[in-house]
XYZ file of C-alpha atoms in Angstrom:
747
model
C 21.296 -28.201 59.924
C 20.738 -27.164 56.308
C 22.940 -24.245 55.234
C 20.837 -21.377 53.859
C 22.525 -19.788 50.802
C 23.277 -16.141 50.716
C 21.355 -13.681 48.489
C 24.488 -13.671 46.090
C 24.374 -17.304 45.723
C 20.601 -17.291 45.177
C 20.958 -14.555 42.361
C 23.915 -16.439 40.644
C 21.920 -19.753 40.656
C 18.702 -18.095 39.140
C 20.913 -16.375 36.423
C 22.273 -19.808 35.497
C 19.044 -21.702 35.636
C 16.490 -19.462 34.021
C 14.259 -22.550 33.158
C 13.994 -23.874 36.526
C 13.653 -21.001 39.114
C 10.643 -21.536 41.148
C 10.946 -21.581 45.008
C 10.785 -25.374 44.927
C 13.574 -25.612 42.417
C 15.750 -23.235 44.386
C 15.209 -25.350 47.607
C 15.915 -28.583 45.906
C 19.174 -27.078 44.320
C 20.521 -26.104 47.783
C 19.048 -29.125 49.695
C 16.755 -27.004 51.824
C 14.035 -28.949 53.654
C 11.653 -28.482 56.479
C 12.026 -25.267 58.433
C 14.737 -24.021 56.114
C 12.095 -23.310 53.517
C 10.756 -20.485 55.652
C 14.004 -18.858 55.810
C 14.541 -19.266 51.997
C 10.969 -17.809 51.419
C 12.004 -14.757 53.681
C 15.141 -14.280 51.573
C 13.377 -14.438 48.246
C 10.783 -11.872 49.574
C 13.544 -9.515 50.589
C 15.223 -9.904 47.065
C 11.910 -9.250 45.499
C 11.244 -6.051 47.486
C 14.754 -4.737 46.773
C 14.027 -5.182 43.081
C 16.878 -7.821 42.440
C 14.396 -10.499 41.639
C 10.839 -10.372 39.973
C 8.309 -12.976 40.718
C 6.342 -14.212 37.832
C 3.573 -16.776 38.905
C 5.689 -19.164 40.942
C 8.982 -18.414 39.526
C 11.633 -15.824 40.209
C 13.713 -13.932 37.757
C 16.693 -11.645 38.062
C 15.235 -8.125 37.215
C 18.412 -7.187 35.445
C 18.138 -10.078 33.049
C 15.517 -11.289 30.395
C 13.676 -14.665 30.727
C 14.725 -17.094 28.095
C 11.504 -16.941 26.364
C 10.027 -13.448 25.945
C 7.824 -11.383 23.771
C 9.809 -9.123 21.500
C 9.133 -6.362 19.035
C 11.234 -5.987 15.713
C 12.962 -2.678 15.144
C 13.946 -1.163 11.893
C 17.369 -2.550 10.433
C 20.352 -0.515 11.609
C 23.065 0.964 9.480
C 24.658 -2.455 8.767
C 21.202 -4.073 7.938
C 21.176 -6.137 11.137
C 17.972 -6.698 12.797
C 17.393 -5.876 16.538
C 14.545 -6.292 18.801
C 13.295 -4.733 22.022
C 11.631 -6.763 25.066
C 8.105 -5.713 25.373
C 8.686 -5.690 29.180
C 11.893 -4.433 30.876
C 11.866 -3.595 34.597
C 15.554 -3.570 35.330
C 17.275 -0.542 36.695
C 20.124 -0.412 34.023
C 19.667 0.327 30.217
C 17.378 -1.903 28.189
C 19.527 -4.801 26.706
C 20.219 -4.902 23.086
C 18.936 -8.196 21.290
C 20.104 -9.324 17.792
C 17.371 -11.171 15.937
C 18.794 -14.100 13.871
C 16.185 -15.323 11.384
C 16.367 -18.724 9.889
C 15.717 -19.273 6.317
C 12.611 -20.985 6.922
C 11.157 -18.352 9.305
C 8.418 -16.036 7.984
C 9.548 -12.533 7.100
C 9.101 -10.101 9.874
C 8.994 -6.275 9.449
C 9.569 -3.305 11.809
C 6.920 -3.357 14.511
C 6.109 -6.973 14.229
C 5.911 -8.859 17.581
C 6.972 -12.280 18.198
C 7.796 -14.852 20.844
C 11.646 -15.453 20.912
C 14.024 -17.673 22.542
C 16.913 -15.757 23.826
C 20.531 -16.799 24.415
C 22.962 -14.623 26.384
C 26.160 -13.713 24.743
C 29.367 -12.055 25.911
C 31.850 -9.965 24.198
C 29.481 -8.430 21.610
C 27.766 -5.110 21.315
C 24.385 -6.853 22.129
C 23.621 -8.867 25.188
C 21.182 -11.410 23.636
C 20.583 -13.210 20.483
C 17.051 -14.206 19.602
C 15.390 -17.013 17.597
C 11.909 -16.868 16.462
C 9.514 -19.287 18.224
C 6.206 -17.988 16.707
C 4.918 -14.654 15.245
C 2.287 -12.898 17.407
C -0.252 -11.340 14.910
C -1.941 -8.933 17.314
C -0.131 -5.594 17.415
C -1.010 -2.497 19.266
C -2.770 0.425 17.696
C -0.375 2.937 16.286
C -1.063 6.516 16.353
C 0.565 9.559 14.252
C -0.215 12.893 15.624
C 0.816 16.302 17.004
C 2.283 16.186 20.457
C 0.993 18.888 22.962
C 2.989 18.967 26.182
C 1.367 19.542 29.698
C 2.250 19.107 33.410
C 1.338 15.491 33.306
C 3.202 14.539 30.212
C 1.149 15.448 27.228
C -1.478 14.542 24.651
C -1.492 13.363 21.102
C -3.879 14.885 18.458
C -4.209 12.252 15.674
C -3.901 13.245 12.262
C -6.032 10.517 10.791
C -9.257 11.527 9.254
C -12.098 10.302 11.291
C -9.981 10.168 14.450
C -10.790 13.080 16.743
C -10.097 11.551 20.169
C -6.949 12.662 21.811
C -4.444 10.181 23.560
C -2.895 10.673 26.894
C 0.770 10.366 27.369
C 2.432 9.961 30.798
C 5.432 11.931 31.759
C 7.784 8.999 31.471
C 6.472 7.989 27.900
C 7.126 11.214 25.907
C 10.673 10.159 24.472
C 11.695 13.888 25.071
C 9.067 15.097 22.389
C 8.774 18.810 22.042
C 5.584 20.777 22.063
C 3.864 20.798 18.545
C 6.220 17.910 17.340
C 4.989 15.195 14.871
C 5.309 11.845 16.794
C 4.370 8.278 16.324
C 2.879 6.373 19.290
C 1.455 3.175 20.231
C -1.343 2.231 22.603
C -0.500 1.193 26.069
C -3.019 -1.045 27.901
C -6.737 -1.712 27.009
C -9.039 1.243 25.827
C -10.627 2.713 28.836
C -14.477 2.968 28.836
C -14.032 6.579 30.424
C -11.413 9.201 29.867
C -8.642 9.415 27.205
C -6.786 6.238 26.084
C -3.197 6.102 26.809
C -0.246 5.810 24.638
C 3.626 6.050 24.582
C 5.567 7.789 22.003
C 7.965 5.530 20.107
C 9.264 7.801 17.457
C 9.742 11.650 17.013
C 9.239 12.838 13.384
C 10.064 16.565 13.623
C 8.268 19.501 12.477
C 4.820 18.731 10.718
C 4.906 21.922 8.716
C 8.464 21.324 7.216
C 8.734 20.799 3.504
C 8.162 17.157 2.379
C 6.556 16.446 5.729
C 3.400 15.484 4.073
C 4.716 12.344 2.444
C 6.955 11.628 5.475
C 3.736 11.513 7.641
C 2.234 8.963 5.171
C 5.456 6.827 5.209
C 5.440 6.614 8.989
C 1.707 6.123 9.297
C 1.805 3.135 6.882
C 5.127 1.612 7.969
C 6.798 1.966 4.649
C 10.647 1.412 4.886
C 12.322 4.325 3.423
C 16.003 3.795 4.297
C 18.172 1.191 2.811
C 20.500 -0.815 5.210
C 24.160 -0.394 4.506
C 24.409 -4.109 3.444
C 21.920 -3.398 0.787
C 23.522 -0.305 -0.511
C 26.852 -2.070 -0.474
C 25.589 -4.797 -2.580
C 23.968 -2.355 -5.093
C 27.274 -0.269 -5.212
C 29.319 -3.358 -5.937
C 27.290 -4.398 -8.970
C 29.020 -4.449 -12.278
C 27.475 -4.208 -15.869
C 26.245 -7.642 -17.209
C 28.481 -9.158 -19.930
C 27.264 -10.223 -23.383
C 28.363 -13.770 -22.977
C 25.756 -16.242 -22.759
C 23.032 -13.680 -23.944
C 21.419 -12.850 -27.193
C 22.675 -9.823 -28.930
C 19.739 -7.552 -29.436
C 21.504 -4.270 -29.769
C 20.490 -3.825 -33.562
C 16.815 -3.767 -32.676
C 15.349 -0.230 -32.914
C 14.256 -0.452 -29.207
C 13.129 2.831 -27.627
C 11.766 3.821 -24.191
C 8.724 6.020 -23.822
C 7.979 7.334 -20.347
C 6.787 10.569 -18.542
C 9.242 13.436 -19.090
C 10.205 13.459 -15.503
C 10.871 9.693 -15.162
C 14.214 8.947 -13.480
C 14.115 5.053 -14.439
C 13.226 3.312 -17.689
C 12.441 -0.392 -17.162
C 10.854 -1.186 -20.503
C 11.760 -0.631 -24.252
C 9.583 -1.320 -27.293
C 10.135 -1.794 -31.062
C 7.890 -3.059 -33.800
C 8.178 -4.191 -37.553
C 5.311 -4.247 -40.155
C 4.883 -7.653 -41.785
C 3.996 -8.222 -45.546
C 0.727 -9.771 -44.485
C -0.385 -6.617 -42.736
C 0.512 -7.917 -39.307
C 3.375 -6.976 -37.106
C 6.222 -8.187 -34.903
C 6.581 -6.490 -31.534
C 9.466 -6.549 -29.259
C 9.110 -5.720 -25.514
C 12.399 -5.650 -23.562
C 12.509 -5.436 -19.791
C 15.360 -4.624 -17.433
C 16.997 -7.807 -16.236
C 16.782 -7.023 -12.498
C 17.244 -10.725 -11.597
C 20.889 -10.570 -12.769
C 21.544 -8.111 -9.951
C 19.078 -9.124 -7.232
C 19.900 -12.822 -6.535
C 17.679 -14.985 -4.305
C 18.690 -14.744 -0.486
C 20.877 -11.683 -1.000
C 20.511 -8.479 1.175
C 18.969 -6.819 -1.941
C 16.495 -9.502 -2.398
C 15.295 -9.509 1.242
C 14.928 -5.735 1.299
C 13.010 -5.755 -2.060
C 10.744 -8.557 -0.599
C 10.103 -6.615 2.473
C 9.105 -3.351 0.507
C 7.115 -5.362 -2.159
C 7.142 -2.320 -4.330
C 7.909 1.125 -4.941
C 5.768 3.923 -3.549
C 5.191 7.151 -5.339
C 4.544 10.572 -3.792
C 4.316 14.088 -5.453
C 7.578 14.943 -3.732
C 9.523 11.830 -3.636
C 9.744 8.164 -4.553
C 10.360 5.420 -2.109
C 12.027 2.899 -4.272
C 12.075 -0.900 -4.035
C 15.679 -0.955 -5.073
C 18.582 1.339 -4.434
C 19.266 4.082 -7.028
C 22.492 2.469 -8.092
C 20.282 -0.212 -9.681
C 16.947 1.494 -10.373
C 18.336 4.635 -11.812
C 21.503 3.234 -13.348
C 22.431 -0.404 -14.029
C 18.749 -1.594 -14.457
C 17.653 1.514 -16.236
C 17.448 1.235 -20.115
C 19.269 4.583 -20.703
C 19.832 5.863 -24.246
C 22.813 4.569 -26.120
C 24.247 2.205 -23.290
C 24.156 -1.623 -23.249
C 21.772 -3.116 -20.765
C 20.857 -6.507 -19.924
C 17.022 -7.510 -20.526
C 14.573 -10.206 -20.673
C 12.700 -9.620 -24.028
C 9.770 -11.244 -25.693
C 9.203 -11.149 -29.490
C 5.512 -11.477 -30.337
C 3.933 -11.930 -33.674
C 0.560 -10.442 -34.535
C -1.617 -11.356 -37.405
C -3.441 -8.684 -39.672
C -6.464 -8.903 -37.004
C -4.153 -7.953 -34.083
C -4.259 -11.571 -32.570
C -1.032 -12.815 -31.066
C -0.111 -15.954 -33.004
C 3.151 -16.740 -31.373
C 5.802 -15.452 -29.010
C 9.391 -16.316 -27.867
C 11.439 -15.132 -24.889
C 15.147 -14.064 -24.951
C 17.713 -13.164 -22.412
C 19.911 -10.600 -23.921
C 21.889 -7.247 -24.198
C 19.965 -4.310 -25.801
C 21.006 -0.626 -26.517
C 18.178 1.995 -26.589
C 17.980 4.303 -29.623
C 16.264 6.994 -27.778
C 14.575 7.831 -24.374
C 11.372 9.569 -25.506
C 8.703 11.166 -23.558
C 5.037 10.369 -24.099
C 4.569 14.015 -25.639
C 7.462 13.664 -27.952
C 6.331 10.312 -29.216
C 2.612 11.546 -29.673
C 3.887 14.693 -31.534
C 5.788 12.553 -33.930
C 2.923 10.146 -34.558
C 0.748 13.191 -35.156
C 3.082 14.424 -37.873
C 5.250 16.963 -35.941
C 8.470 15.301 -35.101
C 11.217 17.152 -33.180
C 14.919 17.022 -33.802
C 15.279 13.742 -32.004
C 12.259 11.831 -33.377
C 12.532 13.068 -36.897
C 15.230 10.332 -37.817
C 13.024 7.730 -36.003
C 9.847 8.011 -37.985
C 10.445 5.141 -40.377
C 12.184 2.732 -38.088
C 10.480 3.382 -34.728
C 7.329 5.600 -34.752
C 5.399 4.430 -37.779
C 5.907 0.685 -37.157
C 4.952 1.181 -33.470
C 1.765 2.918 -34.259
C 0.894 0.408 -36.923
C 1.165 -2.387 -34.193
C -1.016 -0.172 -31.942
C -3.659 0.053 -34.514
C -3.828 -3.797 -34.656
C -3.833 -4.208 -30.860
C -6.742 -1.577 -30.703
C -8.834 -3.831 -32.871
C -8.046 -6.975 -30.835
C -8.915 -4.985 -27.788
C -12.257 -3.893 -29.031
C -13.222 -7.539 -29.720
C -12.010 -8.634 -26.185
C -13.794 -5.850 -24.489
C -11.785 -5.258 -21.356
C -13.236 -2.792 -18.841
C -13.056 0.543 -20.654
C -12.769 3.070 -17.570
C -11.790 6.566 -18.153
C -10.532 8.168 -14.974
C -8.363 11.248 -15.318
C -5.190 11.156 -13.128
C -4.568 14.175 -10.958
C -0.989 15.872 -11.199
C -0.007 17.743 -8.071
C 2.821 20.151 -8.919
C 4.936 21.466 -5.951
C 7.247 24.516 -5.515
C 10.859 23.916 -4.468
C 10.016 24.439 -0.817
C 7.270 21.795 -0.970
C 4.156 24.036 -1.308
C 1.313 22.968 -3.718
C 1.728 25.116 -6.806
C -1.160 23.705 -8.889
C -3.516 20.802 -9.282
C -4.169 19.520 -12.764
C -5.216 16.473 -14.663
C -2.694 14.539 -16.649
C -2.934 14.641 -20.397
C -3.564 11.016 -21.733
C -2.236 10.407 -25.204
C -2.409 7.534 -27.623
C 1.266 7.056 -26.737
C 0.169 6.088 -23.252
C -2.314 3.569 -24.439
C 0.180 2.197 -26.877
C 2.676 1.448 -24.057
C -0.251 -0.232 -22.003
C -1.230 -2.425 -24.778
C 2.271 -3.555 -25.509
C 2.797 -4.211 -21.803
C -0.488 -6.012 -21.375
C 0.568 -8.428 -24.318
C 3.967 -9.173 -22.853
C 2.411 -10.023 -19.523
C -0.049 -12.399 -21.099
C 2.808 -13.922 -22.967
C 4.669 -14.437 -19.738
C 1.741 -16.117 -18.068
C 0.999 -18.292 -21.083
C 4.739 -19.323 -21.334
C 5.101 -20.380 -17.665
C 1.849 -22.152 -17.584
C 2.585 -23.969 -20.769
C 5.819 -25.166 -19.248
C 3.933 -25.943 -15.953
C 6.305 -23.742 -14.008
C 5.264 -22.105 -10.651
C 4.641 -18.276 -10.793
C 2.550 -15.455 -9.416
C -0.488 -14.659 -11.390
C -2.164 -11.208 -11.213
C -5.712 -12.030 -10.282
C -8.842 -9.795 -10.621
C -12.023 -11.630 -9.766
C -15.343 -10.675 -10.941
C -17.408 -8.129 -8.689
C -19.972 -9.445 -6.111
C -23.764 -9.452 -6.670
C -24.328 -6.788 -3.967
C -21.775 -4.476 -5.456
C -23.336 -4.916 -8.888
C -26.854 -4.127 -7.458
C -25.444 -0.900 -5.813
C -23.922 0.156 -9.365
C -27.226 -0.702 -10.905
C -28.940 1.800 -8.481
C -26.429 4.505 -9.148
C -27.052 4.003 -12.900
C -30.704 4.132 -12.576
C -30.520 7.150 -10.365
C -28.609 8.828 -13.186
C -30.977 7.823 -15.985
C -28.978 4.721 -17.187
C -29.546 1.093 -17.417
C -27.331 -1.933 -16.512
C -28.537 -5.285 -17.548
C -29.845 -7.700 -14.902
C -30.190 -11.390 -14.580
C -27.301 -12.652 -16.742
C -23.775 -13.761 -16.399
C -21.697 -10.594 -16.015
C -19.138 -9.577 -18.716
C -16.995 -6.529 -18.974
C -19.083 -5.779 -22.189
C -22.087 -5.103 -20.039
C -20.174 -2.519 -18.018
C -18.779 -0.977 -21.035
C -22.240 -0.323 -22.410
C -23.105 1.452 -19.295
C -19.947 3.599 -19.438
C -20.713 4.397 -23.126
C -24.288 5.689 -22.159
C -22.557 8.098 -19.607
C -19.809 9.111 -21.940
C -20.117 12.845 -22.540
C -22.765 13.491 -20.088
C -22.759 15.278 -16.675
C -22.691 11.698 -15.163
C -19.517 10.505 -16.960
C -17.058 10.934 -14.155
C -19.601 9.442 -11.537
C -20.475 6.370 -13.548
C -16.762 5.626 -14.113
C -15.959 6.064 -10.412
C -18.924 4.050 -9.333
C -17.958 1.241 -11.695
C -14.397 1.294 -10.386
C -15.735 1.062 -6.860
C -17.776 -1.967 -7.597
C -14.863 -3.906 -8.757
C -12.981 -6.313 -6.418
C -9.291 -5.393 -5.742
C -6.645 -7.242 -7.775
C -4.167 -9.219 -6.009
C -1.331 -11.829 -6.600
C -1.680 -15.626 -6.283
C 0.150 -18.769 -7.100
C -3.114 -20.192 -8.677
C -4.623 -18.739 -11.726
C -8.253 -17.182 -11.409
C -8.229 -15.016 -14.446
C -8.344 -11.432 -14.743
C -11.909 -10.102 -15.076
C -11.213 -6.324 -15.665
C -8.828 -7.062 -18.729
C -11.014 -9.966 -19.967
C -7.967 -12.403 -19.863
C -7.723 -16.068 -18.781
C -4.164 -15.748 -17.655
C -2.238 -12.772 -16.716
C 1.009 -12.146 -14.793
C 3.200 -9.004 -14.080
C 6.355 -9.128 -16.021
C 7.201 -5.606 -17.152
C 8.314 -3.699 -14.088
C 10.725 -5.547 -11.987
C 12.416 -2.352 -10.936
C 9.360 -1.313 -8.972
C 7.310 -4.518 -8.342
C 8.626 -7.787 -6.631
C 5.945 -9.777 -8.438
C 7.539 -9.040 -11.774
C 10.944 -10.144 -10.269
C 9.450 -13.527 -9.357
C 8.072 -13.965 -12.805
C 11.548 -13.023 -14.369
C 13.088 -15.750 -12.141
C 10.648 -18.313 -13.184
C 11.346 -17.571 -16.901
C 15.058 -17.846 -16.066
C 14.608 -21.287 -14.505
C 12.162 -22.534 -17.251
C 14.612 -21.642 -19.998
C 17.843 -22.772 -18.276
C 19.385 -19.296 -18.505
C 21.382 -19.354 -15.309
C 21.488 -20.034 -11.626
C 19.685 -16.844 -10.756
C 16.204 -18.323 -11.508
C 13.477 -19.229 -9.099
C 14.869 -21.275 -6.239
C 13.148 -24.198 -4.527
C 12.948 -22.239 -1.281
C 11.142 -19.366 -3.203
C 8.785 -21.761 -4.643
C 7.854 -22.991 -1.281
C 6.987 -19.545 -0.171
C 5.036 -18.434 -3.276
C 1.780 -18.289 -1.338
C 3.391 -16.210 1.491
C 5.084 -14.008 -1.036
C 1.828 -13.364 -2.836
C -0.015 -12.435 0.184
C 2.732 -10.292 1.486
C 3.216 -8.105 -1.793
C -0.577 -7.857 -2.126
C -0.563 -6.291 1.217
C 2.428 -3.861 0.497
C 0.660 -2.875 -2.706
C -2.394 -2.074 -0.780
C -0.193 -0.198 1.884
C 1.405 1.971 -0.829
C -1.971 2.734 -2.451
C -3.203 3.943 0.999
C -0.211 6.078 1.624
C -0.299 7.519 -1.780
C -3.989 8.410 -1.479
C -3.574 9.853 1.926
C -0.659 12.023 0.751
C -2.825 13.196 -2.275
C -5.732 14.175 0.121
C -3.382 16.191 2.409
C -1.832 18.145 -0.424
C -5.261 18.879 -1.900
C -6.437 20.188 1.587
C -3.257 22.304 1.829
C -4.031 23.662 -1.622
C -7.539 24.546 -0.970
C -6.862 25.829 2.788
C -6.216 29.327 1.165
C -9.852 29.224 -0.434
C -11.903 28.416 2.663
C -15.031 30.476 2.313
C -15.241 30.011 -1.422
C -17.984 28.675 -3.337
C -17.242 25.645 -5.560
C -19.216 23.296 -7.828
C -19.392 19.498 -7.719
C -21.326 16.375 -7.700
C -22.319 14.018 -4.901
C -20.508 10.702 -5.213
C -21.203 9.003 -1.993
C -23.740 8.964 0.781
C -23.483 7.759 4.290
C -25.519 7.942 7.511
C -23.355 10.840 8.603
C -23.350 12.821 5.481
C -22.757 12.958 1.753
C -19.379 13.163 -0.098
C -19.002 15.620 -2.993
C -16.282 15.446 -5.712
C -15.202 19.024 -6.518
C -14.971 19.825 -10.261
C -11.857 21.921 -10.287
C -9.578 19.946 -8.116
C -11.073 16.467 -8.009
C -10.809 16.577 -4.289
C -13.459 14.897 -2.036
C -15.149 16.835 0.617
C -17.769 16.004 3.368
C -21.260 17.624 3.700
C -22.030 16.640 7.443
C -25.605 15.669 7.972
C -25.847 17.857 10.957
C -25.367 20.925 8.675
C -27.910 19.898 5.980
C -30.878 22.175 5.557
C -33.281 23.160 8.491
C -34.775 19.731 9.109
C -33.987 16.201 10.141
C -32.708 13.756 7.535
C -33.172 10.047 7.376
C -30.458 7.958 5.695
C -31.788 5.294 3.377
C -28.964 2.753 2.521
C -30.919 0.868 -0.046
C -31.618 4.066 -2.019
C -28.215 5.626 -1.177
C -30.029 8.758 -0.120
C -30.718 11.272 2.647
C -34.412 12.320 2.803
C -35.633 15.267 4.550
C -38.220 14.504 7.156
C -40.303 17.654 6.578
C -39.821 18.655 2.908
C -39.078 15.249 1.469
C -35.870 16.650 -0.050
C -33.844 13.932 -1.611
C -30.015 14.089 -1.455
C -28.450 11.295 -3.516
C -25.561 10.172 -5.656
C -25.057 11.883 -8.889
C -26.686 15.274 -8.066
C -25.016 18.554 -8.965
C -24.256 20.804 -5.988
C -22.842 24.228 -5.116
C -20.906 24.200 -1.939
C -19.070 26.508 0.307
C -15.670 25.389 1.757
C -15.933 25.643 5.355
C -12.796 23.773 6.512
C -9.542 22.265 5.132
C -7.158 20.566 7.252
C -3.807 19.733 5.616
C -2.639 17.525 8.552
C -5.524 15.170 7.999
C -6.526 15.841 4.419
C -10.134 16.674 5.437
C -12.484 18.922 3.667
C -15.739 20.072 5.147
C -18.440 21.635 2.828
C -21.674 23.571 3.349
C -24.491 22.837 0.865
C -25.649 25.869 -0.937
C -27.609 24.740 -3.899
C -28.846 21.227 -5.072
C -29.390 20.759 -8.808
C -29.211 24.489 -9.321
C -31.966 25.398 -6.543
C -31.430 26.759 -3.121
C -32.405 24.478 -0.279
C -36.007 24.605 0.918
C -36.625 25.470 4.458
C -38.229 22.626 6.476
C -40.689 22.869 9.370
C -38.309 21.322 11.940
C -38.107 24.487 14.094
C -34.537 24.955 13.340
C -33.525 21.598 14.131
C -31.089 19.998 11.560
C -29.341 16.793 10.895
C -30.108 13.037 11.189
C -33.306 12.030 12.892
C -32.712 10.485 16.403
C -35.222 7.733 15.526
C -34.393 4.482 13.581
C -36.606 3.527 10.649
C -37.408 0.140 9.389
C -36.509 -0.619 5.793
C -40.339 -0.712 4.987
C -40.720 2.700 6.647
C -37.739 4.179 4.699
C -39.129 2.941 1.274
C -42.431 4.366 2.233
C -40.800 7.626 3.075
C -38.827 7.609 -0.456
C -42.252 7.130 -2.121
C -44.064 9.956 -0.234
C -40.926 12.305 -0.833
C -40.930 11.399 -4.606
C -44.745 12.284 -4.758
C -44.264 15.506 -2.956
C -41.421 16.537 -5.496
C -43.597 15.621 -8.527
C -46.437 17.824 -7.134
C -44.083 20.813 -6.720
């Protein structure tokens, strides 16, 4: 008679053979045949009902162990920089096991929250129970929600803080992670969205008091998944770094190099110098911090910099790409200290054309750390004590070279947008003190032109040497976007040429028409919106906006990983050391380009959201006030207004417009009153009342008081307002536009 194994023997065998644990496998292992299979089936069912085994399809697993292949989610690096993952499903009675993720060099980079299929190996004697290797990345990830938790008897609800999300999420009692009422939390969706009722979520992180100082940028950091803490291994590498020696480098310390930056800049990664030549031309030097000397391929510093992709800037903090030991010290070109650099010497002729360039790896010493205001005042003839001694050797030659570059720029005709930059000033406790627009001097433009020229030289140098690199690509806008811009221009009384190959000069003529008019800002913003988004790519597709055939980012390796790649490519091309671009990096260039393009967009979105929230907080004390602005966008749900004083964007909901129904015409970018024919469109001046400002979401809601200086007419819609429930064909919409136009002319 066949001996039936005990429950303990079955559990032991299942644990030792995770890949072969079906009922058939177990029966075969213990030699069970015939009627014995009935008894085995009974034992397995008992183990399953007791929770000691879990049946998955036709296999049995120990409920206290993970299967050898399972879906995992990567967690943030711990204090030592190690990567741990959590299983997406755990039904054991004991604590969830710790899983150390061990990436191979050839594995794609994974970040916090990424999900992957992993192969597990059980380990003993460690502070973790499993080690995982990547099988494949799972691209589909759950929806993440950041919001305010409201506790109730069944668990609670999350009120999202994203603009446009007004639906709450239900959290079960076991999924609250101990969150307190009113606390800011991050959660993820659990299960599919229900057709009826609230969607469900579980809290995965508690973020604290949403009204605390600096909470605004903290919200954006967590919402967009921006890494903001350096692992211990990364910090240790940065702290262990030593100043670079002069040996093997060119000595550039006699050059009159200076840095020119914002007055509150904490790091200085570029320095400039110029010399006036006898033929009226100039020699320009641009020296850039040699970050590649400290951040070596494959190091912990390099992996973290790659993951971040770039620094992210908020009004109250910076989330840097590199630790401060490097970004604010050894890689920062401070005044009167030796610093390693990659420098380019560029010769200009008397017309401002670059006729030659040469790259160097050297050591420099900055003569001065100047602010834009200081440099501009000196150039304008009012130097201070620091710049007075630099007039002949630094200021005058720099402005001479800038004059040459301005002439070359005018001939090249890059896109000449003029968009003032907002500056949000905070009080020490994190409140908004003021919202202003930054001054823009020739000193800013000088640095921009010098950096553009250096970036062009880097792209040309590496292309000439046929070396792999990352280009900065900006493709020309689509025909649809150009047609939309043309309609905005026509509505504003301007023209944009049609039916020809598009050049930046055509757009510049439009911008020149609008300059100094009431439509200046609108045309600049609309032109910017019509552009494609720039990105990084290993192939060269040119830069439309700058009107350049080849362009690469070389000048900011402290805050952009793309520049570090270009530095390494230059080092390898010139044979300057073993810290150049490695074969593994070259193989991953396409992946790196895609990744850092995504991190750049992530940072831009986080910075924009933070600015919106600060502006909403600033304006929340002025709810009920009247403000002037201009309509800069129209959608089927309402119109957007750019407020004059603060530059903030607010929404005029269609439901609150006038006393009639409004039809939305997407072709004309217009809302049209069904009774009066009133047209609300892009470019119109408005007076509005601020009715709502929500700092947590950054949302502003407005009420329309006057359009083009006139009060709104009363329609015959019997008090009904908002969008018409009926749908109109394109033909009907165009007919309505014509009728409305005729009615306006008659009035």
